[in-house]
Tab-separated table of C-alpha atoms and ligand atoms in Angstrom:
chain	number	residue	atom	x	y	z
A	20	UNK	CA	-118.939	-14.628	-29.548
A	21	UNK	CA	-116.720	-13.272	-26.409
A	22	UNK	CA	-114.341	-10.859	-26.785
A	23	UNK	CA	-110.722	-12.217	-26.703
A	24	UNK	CA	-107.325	-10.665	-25.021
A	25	UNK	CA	-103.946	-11.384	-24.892
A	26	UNK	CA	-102.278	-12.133	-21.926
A	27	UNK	CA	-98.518	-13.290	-21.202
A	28	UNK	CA	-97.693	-16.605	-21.632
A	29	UNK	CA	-95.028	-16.669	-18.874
A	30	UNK	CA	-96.271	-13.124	-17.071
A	31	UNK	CA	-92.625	-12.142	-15.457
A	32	UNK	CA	-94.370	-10.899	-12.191
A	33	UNK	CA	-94.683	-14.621	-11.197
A	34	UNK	CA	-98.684	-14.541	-11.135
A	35	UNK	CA	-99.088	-11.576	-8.877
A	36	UNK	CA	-101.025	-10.003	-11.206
A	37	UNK	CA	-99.653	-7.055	-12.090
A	38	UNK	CA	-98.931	-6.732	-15.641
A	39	UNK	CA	-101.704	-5.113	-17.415
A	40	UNK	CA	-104.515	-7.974	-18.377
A	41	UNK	CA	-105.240	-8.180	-15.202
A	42	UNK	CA	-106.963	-4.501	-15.249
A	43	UNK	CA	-109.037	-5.821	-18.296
A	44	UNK	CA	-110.302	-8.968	-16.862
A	45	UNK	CA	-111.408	-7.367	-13.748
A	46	UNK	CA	-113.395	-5.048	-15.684
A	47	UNK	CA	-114.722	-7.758	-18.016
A	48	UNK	CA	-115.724	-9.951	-14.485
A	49	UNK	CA	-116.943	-6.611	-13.005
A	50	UNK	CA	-119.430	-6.288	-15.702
A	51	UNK	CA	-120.225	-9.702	-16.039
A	52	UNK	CA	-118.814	-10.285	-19.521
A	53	UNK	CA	-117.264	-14.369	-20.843
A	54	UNK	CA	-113.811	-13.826	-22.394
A	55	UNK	CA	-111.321	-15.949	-24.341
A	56	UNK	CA	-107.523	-15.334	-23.253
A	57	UNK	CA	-104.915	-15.992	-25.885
A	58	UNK	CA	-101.658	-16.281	-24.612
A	59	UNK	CA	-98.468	-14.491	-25.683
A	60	UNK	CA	-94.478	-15.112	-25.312
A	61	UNK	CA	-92.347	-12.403	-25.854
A	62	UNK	CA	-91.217	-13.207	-29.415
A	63	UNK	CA	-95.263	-13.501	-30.032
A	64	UNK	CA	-95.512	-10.010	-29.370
A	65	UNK	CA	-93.020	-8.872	-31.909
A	66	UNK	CA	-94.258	-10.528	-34.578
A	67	UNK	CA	-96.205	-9.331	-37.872
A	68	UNK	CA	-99.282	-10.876	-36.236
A	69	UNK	CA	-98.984	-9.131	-33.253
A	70	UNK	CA	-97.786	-5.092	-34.734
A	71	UNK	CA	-101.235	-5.773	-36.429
A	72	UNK	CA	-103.380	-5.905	-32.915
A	73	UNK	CA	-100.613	-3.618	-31.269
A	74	UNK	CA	-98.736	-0.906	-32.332
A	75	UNK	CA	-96.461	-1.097	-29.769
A	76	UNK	CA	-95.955	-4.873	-29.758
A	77	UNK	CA	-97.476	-5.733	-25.977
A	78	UNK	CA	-100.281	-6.963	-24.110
A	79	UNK	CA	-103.003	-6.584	-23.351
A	80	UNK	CA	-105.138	-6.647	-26.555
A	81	UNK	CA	-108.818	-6.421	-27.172
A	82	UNK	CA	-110.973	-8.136	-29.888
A	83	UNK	CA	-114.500	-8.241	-30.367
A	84	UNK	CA	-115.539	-8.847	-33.694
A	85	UNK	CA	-114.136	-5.842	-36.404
A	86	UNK	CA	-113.248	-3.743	-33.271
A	87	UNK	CA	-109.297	-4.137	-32.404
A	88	UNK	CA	-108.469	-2.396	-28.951
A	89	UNK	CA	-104.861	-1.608	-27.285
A	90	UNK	CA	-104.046	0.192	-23.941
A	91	UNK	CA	-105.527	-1.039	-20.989
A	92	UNK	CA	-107.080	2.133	-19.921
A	93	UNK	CA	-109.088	2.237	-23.467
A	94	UNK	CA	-110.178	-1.231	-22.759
A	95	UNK	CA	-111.833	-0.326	-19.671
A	96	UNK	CA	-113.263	2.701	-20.708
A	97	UNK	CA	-114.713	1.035	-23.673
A	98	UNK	CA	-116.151	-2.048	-21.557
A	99	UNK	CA	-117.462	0.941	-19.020
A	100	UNK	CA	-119.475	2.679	-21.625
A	101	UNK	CA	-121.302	-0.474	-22.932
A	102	UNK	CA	-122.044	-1.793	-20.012
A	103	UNK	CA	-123.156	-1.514	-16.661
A	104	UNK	CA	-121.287	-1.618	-13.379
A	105	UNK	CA	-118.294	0.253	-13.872
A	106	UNK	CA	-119.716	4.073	-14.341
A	107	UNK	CA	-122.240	6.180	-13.030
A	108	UNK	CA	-125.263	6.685	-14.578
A	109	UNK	CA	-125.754	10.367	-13.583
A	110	UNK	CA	-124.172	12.605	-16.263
A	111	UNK	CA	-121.326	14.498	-13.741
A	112	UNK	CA	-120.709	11.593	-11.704
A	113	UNK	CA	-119.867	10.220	-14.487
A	114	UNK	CA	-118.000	12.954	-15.795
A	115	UNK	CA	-115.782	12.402	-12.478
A	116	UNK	CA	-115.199	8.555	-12.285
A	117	UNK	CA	-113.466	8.974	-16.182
A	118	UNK	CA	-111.706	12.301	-14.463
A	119	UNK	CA	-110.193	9.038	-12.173
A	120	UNK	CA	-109.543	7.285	-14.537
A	121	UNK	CA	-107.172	9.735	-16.350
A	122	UNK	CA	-105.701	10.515	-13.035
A	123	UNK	CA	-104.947	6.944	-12.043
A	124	UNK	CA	-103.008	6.653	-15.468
A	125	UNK	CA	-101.839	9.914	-16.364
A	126	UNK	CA	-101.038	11.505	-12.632
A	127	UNK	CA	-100.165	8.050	-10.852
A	128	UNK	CA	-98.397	6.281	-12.227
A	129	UNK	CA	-95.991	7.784	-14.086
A	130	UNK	CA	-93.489	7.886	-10.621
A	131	UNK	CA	-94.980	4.827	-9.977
A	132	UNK	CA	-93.262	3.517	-13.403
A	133	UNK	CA	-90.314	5.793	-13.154
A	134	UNK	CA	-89.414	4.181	-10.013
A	135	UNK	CA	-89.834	0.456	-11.574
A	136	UNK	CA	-87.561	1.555	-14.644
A	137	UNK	CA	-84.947	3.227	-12.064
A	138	UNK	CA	-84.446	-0.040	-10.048
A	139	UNK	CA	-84.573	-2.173	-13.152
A	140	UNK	CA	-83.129	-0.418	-15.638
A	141	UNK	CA	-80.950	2.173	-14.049
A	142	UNK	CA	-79.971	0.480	-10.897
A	143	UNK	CA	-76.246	-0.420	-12.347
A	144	UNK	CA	-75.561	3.033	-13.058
A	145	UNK	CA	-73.463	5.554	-10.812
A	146	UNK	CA	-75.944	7.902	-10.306
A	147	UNK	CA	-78.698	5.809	-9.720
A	148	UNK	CA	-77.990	5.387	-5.346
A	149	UNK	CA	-78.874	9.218	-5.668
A	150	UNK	CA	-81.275	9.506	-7.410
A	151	UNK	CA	-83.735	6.758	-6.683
A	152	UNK	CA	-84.720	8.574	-3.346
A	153	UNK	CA	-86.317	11.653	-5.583
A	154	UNK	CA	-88.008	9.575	-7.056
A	155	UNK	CA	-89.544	7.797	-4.482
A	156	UNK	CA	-90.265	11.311	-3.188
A	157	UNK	CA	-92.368	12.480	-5.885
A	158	UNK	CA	-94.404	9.171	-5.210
A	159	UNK	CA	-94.774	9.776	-1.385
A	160	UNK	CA	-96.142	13.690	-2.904
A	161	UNK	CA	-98.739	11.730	-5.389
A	162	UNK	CA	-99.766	9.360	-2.679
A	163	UNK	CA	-100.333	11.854	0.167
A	164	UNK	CA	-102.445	14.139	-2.481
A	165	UNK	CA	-104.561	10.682	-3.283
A	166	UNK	CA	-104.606	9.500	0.592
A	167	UNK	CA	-106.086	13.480	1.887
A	168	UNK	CA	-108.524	13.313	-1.159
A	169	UNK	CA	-109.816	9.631	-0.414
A	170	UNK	CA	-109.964	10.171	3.419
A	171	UNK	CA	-112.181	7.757	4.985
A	172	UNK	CA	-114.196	7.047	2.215
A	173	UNK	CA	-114.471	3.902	0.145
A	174	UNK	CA	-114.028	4.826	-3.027
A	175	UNK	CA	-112.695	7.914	-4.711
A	176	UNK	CA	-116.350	9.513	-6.048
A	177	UNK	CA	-119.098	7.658	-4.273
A	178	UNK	CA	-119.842	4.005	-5.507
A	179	UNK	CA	-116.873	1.631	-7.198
A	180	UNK	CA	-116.490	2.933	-10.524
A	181	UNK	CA	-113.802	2.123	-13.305
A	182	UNK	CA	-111.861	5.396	-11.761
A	183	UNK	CA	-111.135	2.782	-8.584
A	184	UNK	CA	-110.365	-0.246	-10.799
A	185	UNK	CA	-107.651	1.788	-12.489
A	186	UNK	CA	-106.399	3.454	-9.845
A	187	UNK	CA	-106.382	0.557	-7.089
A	188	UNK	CA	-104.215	-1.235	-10.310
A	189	UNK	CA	-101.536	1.183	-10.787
A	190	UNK	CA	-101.458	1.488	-6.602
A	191	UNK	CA	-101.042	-2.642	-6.334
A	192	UNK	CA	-97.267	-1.782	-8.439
A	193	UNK	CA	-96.111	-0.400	-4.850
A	194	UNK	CA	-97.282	-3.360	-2.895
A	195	UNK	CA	-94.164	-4.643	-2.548
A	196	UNK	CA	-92.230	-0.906	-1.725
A	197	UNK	CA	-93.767	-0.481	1.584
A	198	UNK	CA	-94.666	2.757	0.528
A	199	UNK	CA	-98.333	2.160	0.119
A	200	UNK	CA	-98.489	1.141	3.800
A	201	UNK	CA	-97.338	4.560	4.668
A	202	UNK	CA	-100.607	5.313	3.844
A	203	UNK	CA	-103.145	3.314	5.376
A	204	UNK	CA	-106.374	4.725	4.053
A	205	UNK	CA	-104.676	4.036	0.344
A	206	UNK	CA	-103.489	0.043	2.010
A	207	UNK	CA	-107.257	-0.527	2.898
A	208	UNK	CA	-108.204	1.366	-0.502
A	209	UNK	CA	-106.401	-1.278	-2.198
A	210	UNK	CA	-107.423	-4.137	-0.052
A	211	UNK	CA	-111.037	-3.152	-0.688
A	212	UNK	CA	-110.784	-3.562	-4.495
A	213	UNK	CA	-109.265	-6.657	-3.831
A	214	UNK	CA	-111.327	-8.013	-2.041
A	215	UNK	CA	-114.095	-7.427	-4.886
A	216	UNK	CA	-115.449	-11.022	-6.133
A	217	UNK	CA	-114.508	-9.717	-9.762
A	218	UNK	CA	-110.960	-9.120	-8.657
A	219	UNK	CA	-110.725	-12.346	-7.254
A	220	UNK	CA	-111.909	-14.038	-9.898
A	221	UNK	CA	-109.751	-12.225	-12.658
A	222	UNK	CA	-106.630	-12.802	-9.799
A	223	UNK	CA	-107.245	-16.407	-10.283
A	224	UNK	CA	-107.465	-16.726	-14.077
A	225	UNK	CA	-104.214	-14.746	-14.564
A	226	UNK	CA	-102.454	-16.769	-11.720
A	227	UNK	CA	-103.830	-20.342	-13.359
A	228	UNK	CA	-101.564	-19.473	-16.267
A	229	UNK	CA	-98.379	-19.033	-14.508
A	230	UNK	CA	-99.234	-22.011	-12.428
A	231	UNK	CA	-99.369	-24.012	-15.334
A	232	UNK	CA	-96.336	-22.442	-17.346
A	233	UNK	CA	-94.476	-23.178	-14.169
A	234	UNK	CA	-95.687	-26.867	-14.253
A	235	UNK	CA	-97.705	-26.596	-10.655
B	316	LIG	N1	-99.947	1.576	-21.593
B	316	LIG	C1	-100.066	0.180	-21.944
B	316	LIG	C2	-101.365	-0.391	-21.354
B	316	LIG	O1	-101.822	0.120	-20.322
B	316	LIG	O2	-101.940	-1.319	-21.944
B	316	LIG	C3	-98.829	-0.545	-21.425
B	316	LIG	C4	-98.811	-1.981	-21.850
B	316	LIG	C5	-97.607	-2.701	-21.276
B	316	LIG	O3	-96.762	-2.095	-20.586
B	316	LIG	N2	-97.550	-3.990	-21.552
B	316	LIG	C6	-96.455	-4.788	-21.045
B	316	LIG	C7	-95.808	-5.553	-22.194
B	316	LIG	O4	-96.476	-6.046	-23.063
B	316	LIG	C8	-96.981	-5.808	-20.034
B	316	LIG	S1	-97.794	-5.042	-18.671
B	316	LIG	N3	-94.484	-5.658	-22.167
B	316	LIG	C9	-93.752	-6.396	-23.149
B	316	LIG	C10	-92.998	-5.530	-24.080
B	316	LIG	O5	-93.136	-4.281	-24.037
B	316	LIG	O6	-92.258	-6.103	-24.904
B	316	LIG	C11	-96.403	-4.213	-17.841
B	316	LIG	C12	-95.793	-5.082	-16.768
B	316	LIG	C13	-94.818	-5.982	-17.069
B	316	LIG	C14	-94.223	-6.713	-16.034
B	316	LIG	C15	-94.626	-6.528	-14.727
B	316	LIG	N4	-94.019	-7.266	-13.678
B	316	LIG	O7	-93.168	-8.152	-13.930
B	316	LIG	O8	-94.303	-7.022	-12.491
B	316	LIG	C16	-95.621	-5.617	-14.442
B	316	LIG	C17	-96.207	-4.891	-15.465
């Protein structure tokens, strides 16, 4: 049987593809695995059901027979180990492209996310004309680290590896700052993985939902 996530019902970035299924089917087209989508509203989520699968009440969710996953990042790791196409065989380059992938999530994008929660859930507040430019600031720092490291090569360590899929995700959050064009070795990073048949094909499937939840 095919492993099944859960996806949003009505995703509220309007099909772009950014909340976080969208990591989890690229990695399940990457490797070339079927998968069931079961779709989730926001009163889903927080239901008895749903605490069972999550303990934090959100998407995505994993499920393959008795195994239960959460947290996108485990997800790919865990479809990376068992099969191929996502990490090196060789021992240290493998060693490097999970290094990525803990960078992507743990080094990335937390001012990546700080700066979503500052517009969206600060932006009202006095303080927050002030201090949404240090934020942004500690993003420009991250990016120019990540754009001198990646320099004119394709990928971060060598071949496309699960390191890129996460990290070319939490770098698609800024494509509508500007900030990422600042950078244009990290813009044609990101256009790269994007324009990777399994991205496309995952793109599609999450935008099909919102298409039909919007009645197109
Ligand atoms: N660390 C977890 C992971 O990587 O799996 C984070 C999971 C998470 O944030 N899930 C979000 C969720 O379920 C959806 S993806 N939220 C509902 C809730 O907490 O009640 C985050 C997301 C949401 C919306 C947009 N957007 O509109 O652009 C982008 C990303």
């Amino acid at each position: 049987m095919s492993p099944t996530i859960t996806a949003f019902a009505q995703s509220p970035d309007r099909g772009r593809g950014l909340a976080r299924d969208m990591q989890v089917r690229w990695a399940l087209e990457e490797v070339g695995q079927p998968y069931d989508v079961r779709l989730v509203s926001f009163s889903d989520m927080k239901e008895t059901a749903h605490w069972a699968l999550h303990p934090f009440g959100q998407i995505p969710t994993y499920q393959d027979g008795d195994l239960v996953l959460f947290e996108s990042g485990a997800i790919v790791f865990h479809l990376a180990e068992r099969h191929a196409g996502l990490l090196p065989d060789d021992a240290n380059a493998r060693a490097r492209a999970i290094a990525w992938m803990f960078a992507a999530l743990s080094s990335v994008e937390p001012p990546i996310l700080e700066l979503a929660n500052a517009r969206l859930l600060e932006g009202d507040k006095p303080w927050s004309k002030e201090r949404l430019p240090l934020v942004v600031d500690r993003i420009r720092d991250r990016l120019k680290q990540l754009s001198n490291r990646l320099g004119d090569a394709d990928w971060l360590d060598g071949e496309f590896s699960a390191g890129d899929l996460l990290m070319v995700g939490v770098l698609r959050r800024l494509s509508s700052s500007g900030l990422l064009d600042e950078y244009p070795n990290l813009a044609a990073y990101v256009a790269r993985g994007e324009a990777r048949p399994a991205f496309r094909r995952a793109f599609a499937a999450q935008l099909a939902v919102f298409t039909a939840a919007s009645g197109g």
